[in-house]
Structure formats: C-alpha cells, structure tokens
XYZ file of C-alpha atoms in Angstrom:
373
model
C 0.000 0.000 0.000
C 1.197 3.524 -0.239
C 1.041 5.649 2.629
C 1.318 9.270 3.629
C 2.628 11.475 6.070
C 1.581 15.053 5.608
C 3.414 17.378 7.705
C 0.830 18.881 10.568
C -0.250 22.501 9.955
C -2.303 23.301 13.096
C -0.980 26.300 15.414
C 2.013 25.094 17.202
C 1.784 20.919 16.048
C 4.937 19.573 16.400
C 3.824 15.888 16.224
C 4.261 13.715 12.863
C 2.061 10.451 12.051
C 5.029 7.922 11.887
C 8.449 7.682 13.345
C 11.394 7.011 10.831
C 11.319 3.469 13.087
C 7.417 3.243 11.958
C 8.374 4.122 8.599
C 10.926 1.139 8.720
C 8.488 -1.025 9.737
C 5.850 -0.461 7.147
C 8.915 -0.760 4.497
C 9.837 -4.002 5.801
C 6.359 -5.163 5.606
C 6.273 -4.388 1.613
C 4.915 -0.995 1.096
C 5.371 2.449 0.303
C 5.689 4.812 2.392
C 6.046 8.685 1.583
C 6.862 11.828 3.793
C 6.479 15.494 3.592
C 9.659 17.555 3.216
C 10.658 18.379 7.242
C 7.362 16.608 8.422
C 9.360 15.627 11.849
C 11.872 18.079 12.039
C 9.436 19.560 15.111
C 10.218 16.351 16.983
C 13.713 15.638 15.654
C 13.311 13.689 12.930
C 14.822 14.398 9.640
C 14.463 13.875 6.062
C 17.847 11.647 6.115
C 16.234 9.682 8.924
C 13.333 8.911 7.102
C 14.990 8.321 3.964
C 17.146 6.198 5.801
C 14.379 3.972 6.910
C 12.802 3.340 3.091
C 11.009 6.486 2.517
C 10.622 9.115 -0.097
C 10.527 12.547 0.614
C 7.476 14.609 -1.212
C 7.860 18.521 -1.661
C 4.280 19.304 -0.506
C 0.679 18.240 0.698
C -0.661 18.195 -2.813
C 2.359 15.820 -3.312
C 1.287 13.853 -0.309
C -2.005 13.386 -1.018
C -1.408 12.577 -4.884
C 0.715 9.335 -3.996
C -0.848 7.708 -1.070
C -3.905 5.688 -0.621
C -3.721 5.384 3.276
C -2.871 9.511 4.985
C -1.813 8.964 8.630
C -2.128 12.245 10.693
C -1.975 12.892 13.846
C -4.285 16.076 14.177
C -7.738 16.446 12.434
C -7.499 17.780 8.734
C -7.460 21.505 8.723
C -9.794 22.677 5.808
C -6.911 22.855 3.124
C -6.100 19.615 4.214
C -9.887 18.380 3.858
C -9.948 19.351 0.225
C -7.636 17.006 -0.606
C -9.185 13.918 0.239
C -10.841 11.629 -2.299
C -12.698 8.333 -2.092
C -9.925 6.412 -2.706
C -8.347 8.078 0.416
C -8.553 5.673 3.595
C -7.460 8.718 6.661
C -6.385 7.263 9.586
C -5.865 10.700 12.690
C -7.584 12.236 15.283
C -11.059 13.485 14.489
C -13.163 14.529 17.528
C -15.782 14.875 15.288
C -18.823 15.901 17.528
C -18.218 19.800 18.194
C -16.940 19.941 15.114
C -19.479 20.364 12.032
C -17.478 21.899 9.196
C -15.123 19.238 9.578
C -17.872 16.572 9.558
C -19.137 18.192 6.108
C -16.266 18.296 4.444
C -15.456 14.403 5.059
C -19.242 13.555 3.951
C -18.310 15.528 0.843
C -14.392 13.838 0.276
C -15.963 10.014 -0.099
C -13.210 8.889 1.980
C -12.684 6.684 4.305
C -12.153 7.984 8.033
C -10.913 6.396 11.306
C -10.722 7.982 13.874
C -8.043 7.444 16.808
C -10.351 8.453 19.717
C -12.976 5.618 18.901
C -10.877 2.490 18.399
C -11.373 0.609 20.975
C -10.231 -2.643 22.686
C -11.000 -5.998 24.099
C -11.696 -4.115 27.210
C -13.954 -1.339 25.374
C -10.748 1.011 26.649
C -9.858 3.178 24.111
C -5.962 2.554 23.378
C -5.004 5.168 20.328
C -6.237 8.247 22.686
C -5.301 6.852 25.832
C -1.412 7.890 25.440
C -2.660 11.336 24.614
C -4.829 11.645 27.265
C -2.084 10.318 29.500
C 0.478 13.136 28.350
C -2.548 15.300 28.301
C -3.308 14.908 31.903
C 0.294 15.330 33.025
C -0.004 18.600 31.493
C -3.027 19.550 32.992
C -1.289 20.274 36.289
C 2.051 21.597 34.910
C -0.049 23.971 32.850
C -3.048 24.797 36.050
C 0.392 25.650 38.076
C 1.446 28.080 35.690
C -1.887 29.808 35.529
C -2.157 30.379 38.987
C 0.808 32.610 38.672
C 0.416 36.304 39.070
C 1.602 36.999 35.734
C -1.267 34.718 34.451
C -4.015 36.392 36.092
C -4.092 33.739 38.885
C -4.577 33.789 42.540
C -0.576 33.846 42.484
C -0.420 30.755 44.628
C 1.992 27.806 44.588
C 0.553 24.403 43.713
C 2.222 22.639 46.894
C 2.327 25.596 49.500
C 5.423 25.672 51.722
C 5.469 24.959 55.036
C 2.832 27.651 57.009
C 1.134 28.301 53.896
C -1.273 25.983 52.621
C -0.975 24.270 49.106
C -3.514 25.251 46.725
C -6.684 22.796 46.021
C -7.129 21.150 42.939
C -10.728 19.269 41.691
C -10.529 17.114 38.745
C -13.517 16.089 37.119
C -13.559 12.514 35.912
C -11.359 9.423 37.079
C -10.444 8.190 33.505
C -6.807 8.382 32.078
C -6.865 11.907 32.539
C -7.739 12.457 35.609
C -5.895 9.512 36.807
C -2.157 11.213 35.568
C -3.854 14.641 36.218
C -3.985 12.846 40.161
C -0.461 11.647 40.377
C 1.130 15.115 39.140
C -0.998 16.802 41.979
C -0.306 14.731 44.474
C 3.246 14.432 43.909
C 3.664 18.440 43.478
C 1.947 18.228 47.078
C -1.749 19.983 46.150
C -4.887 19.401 47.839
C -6.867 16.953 45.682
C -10.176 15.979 45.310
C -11.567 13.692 42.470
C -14.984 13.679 41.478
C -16.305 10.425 38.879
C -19.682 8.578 38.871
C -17.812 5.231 38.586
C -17.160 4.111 42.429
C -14.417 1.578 40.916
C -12.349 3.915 39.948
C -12.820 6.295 43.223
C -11.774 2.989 44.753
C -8.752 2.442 42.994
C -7.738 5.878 43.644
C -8.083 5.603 47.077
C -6.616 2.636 47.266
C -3.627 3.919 45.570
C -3.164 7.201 47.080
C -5.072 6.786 50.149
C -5.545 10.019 52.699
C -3.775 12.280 50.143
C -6.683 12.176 47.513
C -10.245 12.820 48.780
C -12.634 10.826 46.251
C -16.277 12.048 46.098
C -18.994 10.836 43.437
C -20.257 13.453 40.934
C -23.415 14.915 41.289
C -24.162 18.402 40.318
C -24.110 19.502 43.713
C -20.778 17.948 44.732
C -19.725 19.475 41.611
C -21.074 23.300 42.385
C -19.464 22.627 45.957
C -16.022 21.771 45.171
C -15.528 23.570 42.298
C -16.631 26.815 43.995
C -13.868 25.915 46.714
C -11.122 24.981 44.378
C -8.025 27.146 42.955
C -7.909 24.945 40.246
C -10.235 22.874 38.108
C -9.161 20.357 35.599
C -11.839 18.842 33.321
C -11.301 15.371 32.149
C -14.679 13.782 31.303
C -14.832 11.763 28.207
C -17.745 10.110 26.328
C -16.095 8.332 23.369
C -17.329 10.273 20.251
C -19.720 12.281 21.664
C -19.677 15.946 22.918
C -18.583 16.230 26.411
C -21.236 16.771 28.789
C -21.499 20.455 30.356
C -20.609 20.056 33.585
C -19.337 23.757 34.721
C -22.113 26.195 34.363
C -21.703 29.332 33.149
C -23.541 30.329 36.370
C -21.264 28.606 38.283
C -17.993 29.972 36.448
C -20.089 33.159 37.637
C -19.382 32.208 41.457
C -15.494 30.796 41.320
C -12.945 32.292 42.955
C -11.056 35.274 41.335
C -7.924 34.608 39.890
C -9.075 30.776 39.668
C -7.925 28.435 36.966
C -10.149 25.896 34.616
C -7.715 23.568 32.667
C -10.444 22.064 30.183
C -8.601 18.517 28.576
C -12.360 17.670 27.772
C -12.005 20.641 25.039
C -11.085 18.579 21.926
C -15.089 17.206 22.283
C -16.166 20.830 23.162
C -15.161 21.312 26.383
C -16.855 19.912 30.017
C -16.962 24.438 30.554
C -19.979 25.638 29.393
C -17.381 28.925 29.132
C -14.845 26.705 27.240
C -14.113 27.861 23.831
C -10.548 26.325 22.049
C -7.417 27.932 22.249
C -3.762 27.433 20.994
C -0.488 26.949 22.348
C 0.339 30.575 21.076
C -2.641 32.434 23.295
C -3.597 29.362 25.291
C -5.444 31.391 27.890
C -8.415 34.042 28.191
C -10.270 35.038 31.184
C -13.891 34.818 31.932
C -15.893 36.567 35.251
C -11.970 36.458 36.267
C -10.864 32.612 36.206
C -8.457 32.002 34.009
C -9.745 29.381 31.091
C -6.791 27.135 29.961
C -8.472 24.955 26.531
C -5.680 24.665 24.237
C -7.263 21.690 21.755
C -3.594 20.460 21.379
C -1.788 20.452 24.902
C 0.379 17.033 23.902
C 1.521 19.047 20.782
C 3.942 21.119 23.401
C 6.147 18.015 24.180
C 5.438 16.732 20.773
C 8.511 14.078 21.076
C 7.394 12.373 24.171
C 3.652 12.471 22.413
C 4.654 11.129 18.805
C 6.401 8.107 20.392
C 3.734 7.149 23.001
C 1.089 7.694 19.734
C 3.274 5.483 17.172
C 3.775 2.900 19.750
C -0.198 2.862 20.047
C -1.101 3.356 16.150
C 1.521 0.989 14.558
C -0.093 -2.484 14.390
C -3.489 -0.840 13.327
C -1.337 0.802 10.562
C -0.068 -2.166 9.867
C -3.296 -3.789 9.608
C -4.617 -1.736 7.291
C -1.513 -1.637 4.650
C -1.121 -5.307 4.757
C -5.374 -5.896 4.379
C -6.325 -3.353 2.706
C -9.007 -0.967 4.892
C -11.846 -2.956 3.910
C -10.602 -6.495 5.278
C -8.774 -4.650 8.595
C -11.991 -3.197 9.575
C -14.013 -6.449 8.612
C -11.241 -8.400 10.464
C -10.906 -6.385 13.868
C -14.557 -5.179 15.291
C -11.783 -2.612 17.322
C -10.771 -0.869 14.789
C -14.084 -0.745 13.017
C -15.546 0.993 16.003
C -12.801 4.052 14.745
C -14.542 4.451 11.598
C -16.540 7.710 11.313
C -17.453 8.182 8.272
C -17.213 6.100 5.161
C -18.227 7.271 1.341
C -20.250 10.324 2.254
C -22.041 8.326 5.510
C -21.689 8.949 9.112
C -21.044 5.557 10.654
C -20.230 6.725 14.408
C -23.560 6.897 16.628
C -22.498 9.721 18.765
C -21.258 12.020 15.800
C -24.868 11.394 13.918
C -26.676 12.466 16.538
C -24.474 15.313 18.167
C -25.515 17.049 14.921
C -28.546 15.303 13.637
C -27.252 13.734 10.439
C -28.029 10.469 8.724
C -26.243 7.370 10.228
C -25.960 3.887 9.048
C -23.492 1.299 11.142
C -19.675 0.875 10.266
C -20.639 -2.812 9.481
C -22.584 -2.162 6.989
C -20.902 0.875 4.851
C -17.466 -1.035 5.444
C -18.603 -2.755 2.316
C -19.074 -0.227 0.241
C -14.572 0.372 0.543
C-alpha cells in the first residue's frame, strides 16, 4: 500500500504520524511509504532519517495526497487539508468529530474513508489510540493549572504545593479516567490538595486505594460538583464520552461564582469542552479570562512536548497501521470489530452513533458501509 505522512499545519503541532522506526516497519512489511519535506523536524526527525528507513521525501501536501492511498495524521485535517481527500483516500488521525461540524461536512463531501483514533477501541472497550494522549494530556493539565495560577497569568498567584505555614492550593478534577488519573499523580506528587470527582465508584476505589488520605474521592453529582468547584483554585476537566460531545458540567452560572484569579484547565475541550465557558485555544494564546478565572483549553496540549507524544502515539497506532496496509481498509476493519468501532465516516455516511446524533445527520453502522470500501 502507499502511505502518507503530511506534515501537521495546526498552530504550534509539532507531532508527525510515523516515526522514521514506523516508517521502517511499514517498508519491511512491503509498502510504500512517503513523507512530507521536514514533516518531523518539530520532533527531531529528519528527512535523512526517514529516507534512511525506506522512505521518499514529497515537496508538498498536494504531493502527499497525490501518492498515497492510506494519509496517517496525527491532528484532524485543517480545511486545506480536507480538500484534498478523495474516495480512494482511507485517513487514519484524530477526528473529535462531535463539536466539530465543518469538519464533519467536508469528510461527507471527500468520499473517503475515516478512522478515527479516539474511537478504536479494545477488548476491554478502553480506548488505546487516545489513551497515550490523554495520558500526556493529563500530566499537562497540572504543569499547565500551576502556571496559571501565577500572578503573571491572572491567577490567585499561589503555589501548587504551598510551603510549610502556607497551605498548598486545592485542585478538583472532574472525571477518574486516564486523565484524571495522571492529572492525580502530578498533583499529588507536586503536594496539592486533591479531590476527584467520577460517577464510577471503581475507579474512586482504585484511587483511594492507591493514594489513600492524600486524595479525597467524592462521586459526581451536580451539587458535589457546584461545591467543590466553587472551593477549588484549580479545576481540571477530564470527562470523556467516546465520540460524543462532552457533557457540560461547569455552568456558566457557576464559572459566575469561582474564585477570582481561579484556573479551569479544560482537557475535555477537543469534544467541546466539560466548561460551558470553554471555547478552544492554541499553544500561542492558550489562555483568556472569563468573570476572572483564568480558562486554559488549548485543543492540542500534547503538541507542546510533541517528542514524548509522537512516540507514546506510534507505539499505540503501529499495528493498526499495519493492519490496514497489509489488508487493505476494507478487510482490517471487517477483520478487527476494534478498529471498526474508529470508523466515522465512510463514502459520504456517518457511521459513528455519537457524531450522527451530536448534529442530527443520517447514520448507518460501520458494518454495513465497510462494504461499500
């Protein structure tokens, strides 16, 4: 098969589809694989490294897109990039699809065939292509709610752990999941006051069995919710529903009531945000303030230490890549009901549920357009 590797064009996007160590891999296995002039060079990756592990380097996009039947991305197709899909185009990146309706448009329109990252899933219905993101992802989350509480942020000017005398600042994180699990462990090691909030009691239990008295674990209700969050310094969203909009779990009314100089780190913001005052920001102005908390909802955060993300994501995405170029996409999606729960749309159909009706278009099930490849 011959694959792609456009370079990524999104503010500040470091990350590149395949490693040179990818590349080799697909090589080895028979195929082609070709690379956009500097596509790595963000992560340290170079054309000779590439070339060095069996691929071509292509001038451009257009190039890109010309020679390859299978495009592997990392971030969702900007528009430019959208007009250069065509049916015979399998794209295998992130989509986060539901908030996002001119994207969703422009894929009915290409014919193509899209997988999505965020909805493969595995034996254990975890999702394992967004879980390294979300792991780097909820790392961040703290690194990046410390910085915002700085003065020269806007923040309360407080220091995540204290010192001794001065109490350390209190962080909520909404949801349990692979954010807010890593989101948890860079608290608690920086020495914050944490409190957890999830409506599944396994996995308050295994925080609290792993952290004990330093993590306070409290189901989610709205009014836990309104109470903590109206007590915290800083909030970190991390609720998921996989391939559907997030659920609006901070109120406007609520941002109304939150401390001044208060952070919201929204990870959630790639599905639209858990903030009903989240709206998406970049790495280059990654903050704006609302009623005076300080909204962090960069739609890229891995992006900023795009070498540690591309390696965790290639070690994730190879063997589905590798699926597909040595089946074809047709017979990889018939083969592995996993990856066929990544496909979003396929010849002009939505065939992910939660997309469909997040914006009220016309859905028919993976396993049945998966024939029409």
């Amino acid at each position: 098969m011959r694959i792609g590797v456009p370079k990524e064009i999104k503010n500040h996007e470091y990350r590149v589809g395949l490693t040179p160590a990818a590349v080799a891999e697909l090589v080895n296995n028979g195929h082609q694989v070709c690379v956009e002039d500097q596509a790595g060079v963000g992560v340290g990756f170079f054309n000779e490294d590439y070339e060095a592990a069996g691929a071509t380097i292509l001038g451009t996009a257009d190039a890109i897109f010309e020679a390859a039947e299978l495009i592997v991305k990392v971030k969702e197709p900007q528009a430019v990039e959208r007009a250069r899909l065509k049916p015979h185009h399998t794209l295998f990146t992130y989509l986060h699809l539901a908030p996002d309706v001119p994207q969703t448009n422009d894929l009915i329109n290409s014919g193509a065939t899209c997988i999505a990252y965020e909805t493969v899933t595995d034996a254990h219905g975890r999702l394992p292509l967004l879980a390294p993101m979300s792991e780097v992802a909820g790392r961040m989350s703290i690194q990046a709610g410390a910085r915002c509480l700085e003065k020269s942020m806007e923040g309360r000017g407080m220091l995540l752990g204290g010192v001794p005398g001065v109490e350390p600042a209190k962080v909520v994180i909404i949801g349990a999941g692979v954010v807010g699990q890593n989101a948890t462990a860079m608290a608690v090691g920086m020495g914050a006051n944490v409190v957890v909030l999830d409506r599944s009691v396994d996995a308050l239990r295994k925080l609290d069995a792993q952290y004990g008295n330093r993590v306070r674990t409290v189901y989610s209700t709205a009014l836990s919710i309104e109470q903590h969050v109206l007590s915290a310094d800083l909030v970190i969203g991390g609720v998921l529903l996989p391939g559907a909009a997030a659920p609006k779990l901070i109120t406007k009314a609520l941002v109304e009531k939150m401390k001044p100089g208060s952070v919201i780190v929204d990870v959630a913001i790639d599905q639209g945000g858990c903030a009903e005052t989240a709206k998406a920001t970049t790495h280059a102005e990654p903050t704006y303030i609302v009623d005076d908390v300080v909204h962090y909802c960069v739609a890229n955060m891995p992006g900023a230490v795009a070498r540690t993300s591309t390696l965790a994501l290639n070690n994730a995405t190879l063997p589905y890549v590798l699926q597909i170029a040595n089946k074809g996409a047709r017979k990889a999606l018939e083969d592995n009901p996993h990856l066929l729960e990544g496909l979003n749309v396929c010849k002009g159909i939505v065939t992910c549920e939660s997309v469909a009706e997040a914006q009220n278009l016309a859905y028919k099930p993976a396993a049945e357009m998966v024939k029409e490849i």
